Coordinates of C-alpha atoms in Angstrom, one line a residue:
M1 CA 355.2 289.2 147.9
D2 CA 353.7 287.8 144.1
R3 CA 350.1 286.6 146.1
S4 CA 349.3 284.9 142.7
A5 CA 352.8 283.2 143.0
V6 CA 352.0 282.1 146.6
R7 CA 348.9 280.6 145.7
T8 CA 350.2 278.6 142.9
A9 CA 353.1 277.4 144.9
V10 CA 350.8 276.3 147.8
E11 CA 348.3 274.2 145.4
Q12 CA 351.6 272.3 143.9
A13 CA 353.4 271.9 147.0
W14 CA 349.7 269.9 148.6
Q15 CA 349.3 268.1 145.8
D16 CA 353.0 266.7 145.3
S17 CA 354.6 266.8 148.6
V18 CA 352.0 267.1 151.7
L19 CA 349.1 265.1 150.4
P20 CA 351.7 262.5 150.8
S21 CA 353.2 262.3 154.0
L22 CA 350.7 263.4 155.8
S23 CA 349.3 260.5 154.2
E24 CA 351.3 258.4 156.0
L25 CA 351.6 260.4 159.0
V26 CA 347.8 258.8 159.7
R27 CA 349.3 255.8 159.5
I28 CA 351.2 256.2 162.9
P29 CA 348.6 255.4 165.5
A30 CA 350.2 258.4 167.3
V31 CA 347.2 258.3 170.4
S32 CA 347.0 261.0 173.3
P33 CA 348.3 259.4 176.8
A34 CA 344.9 259.9 177.9
Y35 CA 343.9 257.3 176.5
D36 CA 347.5 255.0 175.9
A37 CA 348.1 254.7 179.6
G38 CA 351.9 252.4 178.0
W39 CA 352.8 255.5 175.3
V40 CA 355.8 255.9 176.6
E41 CA 356.6 252.3 175.4
A42 CA 355.1 251.8 172.6
G43 CA 357.1 254.9 170.9
Q44 CA 354.3 256.2 168.3
L45 CA 354.5 259.9 169.3
D46 CA 357.5 259.7 168.9
A47 CA 357.4 257.8 166.1
A48 CA 354.7 260.6 164.6
I49 CA 357.8 263.4 165.6
E50 CA 360.6 261.5 163.5
H51 CA 358.5 261.4 160.5
V52 CA 357.2 264.9 160.5
R53 CA 360.7 266.4 161.6
D54 CA 362.2 264.1 158.3
W55 CA 360.1 265.8 156.1
I56 CA 360.8 269.3 157.1
T57 CA 364.5 268.8 157.7
A58 CA 364.3 267.6 153.5
R59 CA 362.3 271.1 153.0
G60 CA 365.8 272.5 153.4
I61 CA 364.4 275.8 154.8
P62 CA 368.0 277.9 154.7
G63 CA 369.2 278.3 158.5
A64 CA 366.1 276.0 159.8
K65 CA 366.7 274.5 163.3
L66 CA 365.5 271.7 165.0
D67 CA 364.4 270.4 168.4
V68 CA 363.0 268.0 169.9
V69 CA 362.2 268.7 173.7
R70 CA 361.7 266.5 176.5
L71 CA 360.9 267.4 180.1
P72 CA 361.1 264.8 182.4
E73 CA 357.8 262.3 182.7
R74 CA 355.8 265.1 180.4
T75 CA 355.4 264.5 176.5
P76 CA 358.0 265.7 174.5
V77 CA 357.6 268.8 171.6
L78 CA 359.0 269.6 168.6
L79 CA 360.4 272.6 168.1
V80 CA 361.2 274.2 164.5
D81 CA 363.4 277.5 164.7
V82 CA 362.9 279.2 161.1
P83 CA 364.8 282.7 161.3
A84 CA 363.7 286.1 159.7
T85 CA 363.7 286.9 156.4
G86 CA 366.2 289.9 155.4
A87 CA 369.5 291.3 157.0
D88 CA 367.8 293.9 159.8
A89 CA 365.4 291.8 160.7
D90 CA 364.7 292.1 165.1
E91 CA 365.0 287.8 165.5
Q92 CA 363.1 288.8 169.6
D93 CA 360.0 289.5 167.2
T94 CA 358.8 286.3 166.7
V95 CA 355.7 284.3 165.2
L96 CA 354.6 281.4 166.9
L97 CA 353.0 278.9 165.2
Y98 CA 351.1 275.8 167.0
G99 CA 349.6 272.8 166.0
H100 CA 350.0 269.2 168.0
L101 CA 350.7 265.7 166.4
D102 CA 348.6 262.8 169.7
K103 CA 345.7 261.5 168.0
Q104 CA 341.8 260.6 169.4
P105 CA 341.9 256.9 169.8
P106 CA 339.8 255.5 166.9
V107 CA 337.0 254.2 168.3
G108 CA 334.7 251.9 166.2
G109 CA 331.8 252.2 163.8
W110 CA 334.1 253.4 160.4
S111 CA 332.4 253.4 156.6
E112 CA 333.0 251.1 155.2
G113 CA 336.6 250.7 153.1
L114 CA 337.7 253.2 155.6
D115 CA 340.3 252.8 158.3
P116 CA 341.4 254.7 161.8
W117 CA 344.9 254.3 160.8
T118 CA 344.1 252.9 157.0
P119 CA 345.1 256.6 155.1
V120 CA 342.0 256.9 151.8
V121 CA 342.3 259.7 149.2
R122 CA 338.2 260.1 148.2
D123 CA 335.9 262.8 146.5
G124 CA 338.6 265.4 147.6
R125 CA 339.2 264.2 151.0
L126 CA 342.2 262.5 152.9
Y127 CA 340.3 260.0 155.5
G128 CA 342.5 258.8 158.0
R129 CA 342.8 259.7 161.7
G130 CA 344.7 262.7 163.3
S131 CA 343.8 263.9 159.1
V132 CA 342.3 267.0 160.0
D133 CA 343.2 267.1 163.7
D134 CA 345.7 268.1 163.5
G135 CA 348.7 266.4 161.6
Y136 CA 347.7 269.0 158.8
A137 CA 349.3 271.8 161.0
P138 CA 352.9 271.2 160.4
Y139 CA 352.5 271.5 156.6
A140 CA 350.5 274.3 156.1
A141 CA 352.2 276.1 158.6
I142 CA 355.7 274.9 156.8
T143 CA 354.3 275.6 153.8
A144 CA 353.4 278.8 154.0
I145 CA 356.5 279.7 154.9
E146 CA 358.5 277.4 152.1
S147 CA 356.3 280.1 149.8
I148 CA 356.3 283.4 151.1
R149 CA 359.9 283.0 150.7
A150 CA 360.5 281.4 147.7
H151 CA 358.3 284.2 146.2
G152 CA 359.4 287.5 146.9
G153 CA 357.0 287.6 150.8
A154 CA 358.8 288.0 153.8
H155 CA 357.9 286.5 157.4
A156 CA 359.4 287.7 160.7
R157 CA 361.1 284.5 162.9
C158 CA 359.0 281.4 163.1
V159 CA 358.7 278.9 165.8
L160 CA 357.1 276.0 164.5
L161 CA 355.7 274.4 168.4
L162 CA 353.7 271.1 168.1
E163 CA 352.5 269.0 171.3
T164 CA 351.6 265.3 171.9
G165 CA 349.7 265.9 174.2
E166 CA 346.8 268.1 173.6
E167 CA 344.1 266.0 172.6
S168 CA 345.2 264.9 176.5
G169 CA 344.3 268.5 177.5
S170 CA 347.9 269.6 177.1
P171 CA 348.9 268.9 181.0
D172 CA 352.2 269.5 179.6
M173 CA 352.6 272.8 177.6
S174 CA 352.8 275.3 181.3
A175 CA 355.6 274.0 181.5
Y176 CA 357.1 274.0 178.3
L177 CA 356.5 277.6 178.1
D178 CA 358.1 278.2 180.9
H179 CA 361.8 275.8 180.3
L180 CA 360.7 277.5 176.1
A181 CA 360.0 281.2 177.0
D182 CA 364.4 282.2 176.1
R183 CA 364.3 279.9 173.2
L184 CA 360.4 282.1 172.0
G185 CA 361.1 285.0 172.3
A186 CA 358.9 287.7 172.1
V187 CA 356.4 286.4 170.9
S188 CA 354.0 289.4 168.9
L189 CA 351.6 286.1 166.6
V190 CA 350.3 283.9 167.7
V191 CA 348.8 281.2 164.7
C192 CA 347.1 278.2 165.6
L193 CA 345.3 275.6 163.1
D194 CA 343.3 273.5 165.8
S195 CA 340.6 274.9 165.7
G196 CA 337.5 275.8 162.8
A197 CA 334.8 276.8 159.8
A198 CA 331.0 276.5 160.1
D199 CA 331.7 276.4 156.4
Y200 CA 334.5 275.4 153.1
E201 CA 333.0 279.0 151.3
R202 CA 334.7 281.5 153.5
L203 CA 338.2 281.9 156.4
W204 CA 336.9 281.5 159.6
L205 CA 338.4 282.8 162.9
T206 CA 338.0 281.5 166.1
T207 CA 337.5 284.2 168.5
S208 CA 336.7 282.7 171.4
L209 CA 336.5 279.4 173.2
R210 CA 335.3 278.0 176.5
G211 CA 337.6 276.3 179.1
D212 CA 336.1 272.6 180.9
V213 CA 336.2 271.2 184.2
R214 CA 335.8 268.0 185.1
V215 CA 334.5 267.0 188.2
G216 CA 334.3 263.5 189.5
V217 CA 331.8 263.2 192.4
Q218 CA 330.8 260.0 194.2
V219 CA 328.5 259.8 196.4
R220 CA 328.4 256.9 199.2
V221 CA 325.6 255.7 201.0
L222 CA 327.0 252.0 202.3
D223 CA 330.1 250.3 202.7
G224 CA 329.1 247.3 200.2
G225 CA 326.0 246.8 198.3
Q226 CA 322.3 245.1 199.7
H227 CA 319.6 243.6 198.7
S228 CA 317.1 245.8 197.7
G229 CA 313.9 244.1 199.1
T230 CA 316.0 244.9 202.3
A231 CA 317.3 248.0 202.6
S232 CA 315.2 250.2 199.7
G233 CA 313.1 252.6 202.2
I234 CA 316.2 252.5 205.0
V235 CA 318.6 253.6 203.6
P236 CA 318.7 256.1 201.0
S237 CA 319.7 255.2 197.4
S238 CA 323.3 256.8 195.9
F239 CA 321.6 257.5 192.5
R240 CA 318.5 260.3 194.7
I241 CA 321.6 261.4 196.1
V242 CA 323.6 263.0 193.4
R243 CA 320.6 263.6 191.8
S244 CA 320.0 265.8 194.2
L245 CA 323.5 267.5 194.4
L246 CA 323.6 268.4 190.4
D247 CA 320.2 270.4 190.5
R248 CA 322.6 272.2 192.8
I249 CA 324.4 274.0 189.7
E250 CA 321.8 273.2 187.2
D251 CA 318.2 273.6 186.1
S252 CA 317.2 270.4 184.9
A253 CA 314.7 271.4 182.9
T254 CA 316.5 274.0 180.9
G255 CA 320.1 273.1 180.9
E256 CA 320.6 276.5 183.0
V257 CA 324.2 276.6 185.4
L258 CA 322.8 277.7 188.3
L259 CA 326.3 279.2 190.2
P260 CA 327.5 282.5 189.9
E261 CA 330.8 282.0 189.4
L262 CA 330.2 279.9 186.6
N263 CA 328.8 282.5 185.0
A264 CA 330.1 285.3 182.7
E265 CA 328.4 289.0 180.9
I266 CA 328.8 288.1 176.8
P267 CA 330.4 291.2 175.3
A268 CA 328.2 293.3 172.7
N269 CA 331.0 292.5 170.4
R270 CA 330.5 289.2 170.7
V271 CA 326.9 288.3 170.7
E272 CA 327.0 291.2 166.9
Q273 CA 329.7 288.7 165.2
A274 CA 327.2 285.8 166.0
R275 CA 324.9 287.0 164.8
A276 CA 326.6 288.7 161.9
A277 CA 328.0 284.4 161.6
V278 CA 323.8 283.1 161.1
A279 CA 323.1 285.7 158.9
A280 CA 326.3 284.8 156.7
V281 CA 325.5 280.9 157.2
P282 CA 322.2 280.1 157.3
G283 CA 321.1 277.1 159.5
L284 CA 325.5 277.8 161.0
I285 CA 324.3 275.7 163.7
R286 CA 321.0 273.8 164.0
D287 CA 322.6 272.0 160.9
S288 CA 326.5 271.0 162.4
I289 CA 324.6 268.9 164.0
P290 CA 322.4 265.4 162.2
A291 CA 319.6 266.0 164.1
R292 CA 317.2 263.2 164.8
E293 CA 313.2 262.6 163.9
G294 CA 311.7 264.7 166.7
M295 CA 314.0 265.8 168.5
R296 CA 313.7 269.7 169.3
W297 CA 317.4 272.3 170.2
V298 CA 317.4 273.7 173.3
S299 CA 316.2 276.5 171.3
E300 CA 314.4 278.1 168.1
D301 CA 316.6 281.1 168.0
E302 CA 320.0 280.0 166.3
V303 CA 321.6 282.9 167.5
E304 CA 320.8 282.0 171.5
L305 CA 322.4 278.6 170.1
A306 CA 325.1 280.3 169.0
L307 CA 325.9 282.0 172.2
N308 CA 324.7 278.5 174.9
N309 CA 327.5 277.2 173.1
T310 CA 330.5 279.7 173.0
W311 CA 329.3 282.1 175.9
R312 CA 327.1 280.6 178.6
P313 CA 328.2 277.8 180.9
T314 CA 327.1 273.5 180.5
V315 CA 327.0 270.8 182.5
S316 CA 327.3 267.1 180.6
V317 CA 327.5 263.9 182.4
I318 CA 330.4 262.6 181.1
G319 CA 331.3 259.0 182.7
A320 CA 329.8 257.2 185.7
E321 CA 331.3 254.5 188.0
G322 CA 329.2 252.1 190.7
L323 CA 325.8 251.3 187.3
P324 CA 326.8 247.9 185.9
P325 CA 325.5 246.9 182.5
L326 CA 321.8 246.2 181.7
P327 CA 322.3 242.3 181.7
D328 CA 324.7 242.4 185.6
A329 CA 321.8 245.1 186.9
G330 CA 320.7 242.5 190.2
N331 CA 318.6 243.5 193.1
V332 CA 321.1 245.1 194.4
L333 CA 321.1 248.8 196.8
R334 CA 324.2 250.0 195.1
P335 CA 327.3 251.4 197.9
S336 CA 327.8 254.5 196.0
T337 CA 327.9 256.1 192.6
T338 CA 330.3 258.2 190.8
L339 CA 329.7 260.8 187.8
A340 CA 332.2 262.4 185.5
L341 CA 331.1 266.1 184.6
S342 CA 332.2 268.3 182.2
V343 CA 331.7 271.6 182.9
R344 CA 332.3 274.1 179.8
T345 CA 332.7 277.4 181.1
P346 CA 332.5 280.4 179.8
P347 CA 335.8 282.1 178.0
T348 CA 336.8 284.6 180.9
T349 CA 335.5 282.6 183.7
D350 CA 338.6 281.7 186.2
P351 CA 338.8 278.0 186.6
E352 CA 339.7 277.6 189.8
V353 CA 337.2 279.8 190.9
A354 CA 334.9 277.6 189.1
L355 CA 336.4 274.0 190.0
A356 CA 335.9 275.3 193.9
A357 CA 332.3 276.4 193.8
L358 CA 331.5 273.0 192.1
R359 CA 333.0 271.2 195.5
E360 CA 332.0 273.5 197.4
A361 CA 328.2 273.2 195.7
L362 CA 328.4 269.2 195.5
S363 CA 329.4 268.8 198.9
A364 CA 328.4 270.8 201.5
D365 CA 324.6 269.9 203.9
V366 CA 324.9 266.8 202.3
P367 CA 321.7 264.8 202.4
Y368 CA 321.5 262.0 204.4
G369 CA 324.8 262.8 205.6
A370 CA 326.1 260.2 202.3
E371 CA 329.4 260.7 201.8
V372 CA 330.7 262.6 199.3
T373 CA 334.4 263.4 197.5
F374 CA 335.7 263.8 194.1
P375 CA 338.3 261.2 192.1
L376 CA 338.7 263.9 189.7
S377 CA 338.9 267.5 189.8
D378 CA 341.1 269.7 186.8
G379 CA 340.3 273.0 185.1
A380 CA 341.4 274.4 181.7
A381 CA 340.9 278.6 181.5
G382 CA 339.4 279.1 178.1
W383 CA 340.2 282.1 175.7
N384 CA 339.0 285.5 174.1
A385 CA 340.3 287.3 171.5
P386 CA 341.8 290.6 172.4
D387 CA 340.7 293.2 168.8
T388 CA 341.8 292.5 165.5
E389 CA 344.8 295.2 164.7
P390 CA 344.3 296.8 161.3
W391 CA 347.2 294.6 159.6
L392 CA 345.9 291.7 159.9
A393 CA 342.4 292.3 158.9
S394 CA 343.5 294.6 155.9
A395 CA 345.5 290.5 155.2
L396 CA 342.4 288.6 155.3
D397 CA 340.7 291.1 153.4
A398 CA 343.2 290.2 150.6
V399 CA 343.3 286.8 150.9
S400 CA 339.2 287.1 151.4
E401 CA 339.6 289.1 147.9
D402 CA 341.8 286.2 146.4
V403 CA 341.3 283.2 147.3
F404 CA 338.0 282.2 148.9
G405 CA 336.2 284.4 147.4
Q406 CA 334.1 285.5 150.6
R407 CA 334.8 287.2 153.4
W408 CA 336.5 286.5 156.2
A409 CA 333.6 285.5 159.2
T410 CA 334.5 285.4 162.9
M411 CA 332.6 282.7 165.0
G412 CA 333.1 281.4 169.1
L413 CA 333.6 277.6 170.2
G414 CA 332.2 275.6 172.7
G415 CA 335.3 273.7 173.0
S416 CA 338.6 274.0 174.3
I417 CA 342.5 274.4 173.1
P418 CA 343.9 275.2 176.8
L419 CA 347.4 276.5 175.8
M420 CA 345.5 280.0 173.5
G421 CA 344.6 280.6 177.2
L422 CA 348.1 280.3 178.3
L423 CA 349.7 282.3 175.8
Q424 CA 347.9 285.1 176.4
G425 CA 348.9 284.5 179.5
A426 CA 352.1 285.0 178.8
Y427 CA 352.0 287.2 176.0
P428 CA 348.9 289.5 176.4
D429 CA 350.0 291.9 173.5
A430 CA 349.8 289.4 170.9
Q431 CA 347.5 288.8 168.1
F432 CA 346.1 286.1 167.4
V433 CA 344.9 283.9 164.2
V434 CA 342.9 281.2 165.1
T435 CA 342.0 279.3 162.7
G436 CA 341.6 276.2 161.1
A437 CA 340.1 273.2 158.4
L438 CA 337.8 271.3 161.1
G439 CA 335.1 272.2 158.7
P440 CA 331.2 270.5 158.2
G441 CA 332.1 266.8 157.7
S442 CA 335.6 266.8 159.3
N443 CA 334.5 264.5 162.3
A444 CA 337.1 264.9 164.7
H445 CA 337.3 262.5 167.3
V446 CA 334.6 260.3 165.8
P447 CA 334.3 257.4 163.0
D448 CA 335.7 258.8 159.2
E449 CA 337.4 262.0 160.3
S450 CA 338.6 263.9 157.2
L451 CA 340.1 266.8 155.8
H452 CA 339.0 268.7 153.1
L453 CA 342.1 269.0 151.0
A454 CA 341.5 272.2 148.5
F455 CA 340.0 273.6 152.1
A456 CA 343.3 273.3 154.2
A457 CA 345.6 274.1 150.6
K458 CA 343.4 278.4 151.3
I459 CA 343.7 278.3 155.2
T460 CA 347.3 277.7 153.7
T461 CA 347.7 280.1 151.6
A462 CA 346.2 282.5 154.1
I463 CA 349.3 282.3 156.6
A464 CA 351.1 282.7 154.5
Y465 CA 349.6 286.3 153.7
A466 CA 348.8 287.0 157.2
L467 CA 352.4 286.7 157.5
D468 CA 353.9 288.8 155.1
A469 CA 351.5 291.4 156.5
H470 CA 353.5 290.9 160.4
A471 CA 356.4 291.2 158.5
R472 CA 355.6 295.0 157.0
R473 CA 353.0 295.9 159.4

């Protein structure tokens, strides 16, 4: 493969073809189903799929087959099947490339001149909802494949899988993996473009993702509210009870999660990788979140912060019911309090075991005999990458030297990509390249989301190197 020509072709494609089409994709308000109950009638997920399908079709890749797959009552997926180069290629040996086309809701507070559904290019970034999370992914994958084919490279059979429910937790992907198992073949390499980078100076590979267990816990003490002057001191506060229940699962002074089922031993190699990442990019963790003046982080040790965020469980209260807004808060002893908990679990923790432990801890021997129910209860597994094989490491070394000028680095992430755990279970012998353009200032899920265009082009080139190395391994 003519690497120099590949790099030039990728940069040109991003300027001439990718940016115009990706900008139009930003305009499509393809909000994920968890945030749009009327998504079927709105048709925006379908519009996003059709827009990307039209762009890929227009590329004219020889032998490529495009199919929109729809299972009943589930979000659609776009499947792009590109045959391997070379007449003697094993058509069962498959590279699975993954991205998603659904988006987070727009939210308010965008900066002047910016809007979630209006693409704006400013200072080398494309602003707009879905630009970096994860609208650029199909463009990067297809452009990498095209550049290989045009400049003497090789690739195995490539299947691009684009879902439309990732921001809702990928609830449909287990069913789709079962449904598509025969069509996917023997997956030996997974490329995920929905992850992040700690800086824009080097290629970053994600080596682990935490799981996410969500529980809604309601404590009820009355059938209806009572005047606080009449009932307080007689009826226990539902908030006080739920507060005491939370103390069973989390040390409120330190944030340590107390249930052994939610903890896991941190592998030695992940500890060393955290140290190496912090050494390579001082401030990697501390500077990743805007600090409020006077606020201190959980630890002064940045390696400990990295491990807290990637391998240790945490509890966050992400929602509440039964608490009126301040202007409406009368002197009422409320009948119930409901809290929504998000528990980030270590990559190797079984979510079903974690859920069962949480429910038991929160419902056993409840003070005063108050009623505890669970209106919400679900979980997704984390993911821990297999060791990198020599052929892949060599490709990463090459692209680091040719494109980034810095050695590639690894990092765990505190968030989740639910499909990665499912894919590792389905293809335990596959290699994983989990990377992406979600770097500093990309603002996924919040106002001013943006894609660093030059870095996205470099990521595209890195995928081309990896695909070519995989075909020649």
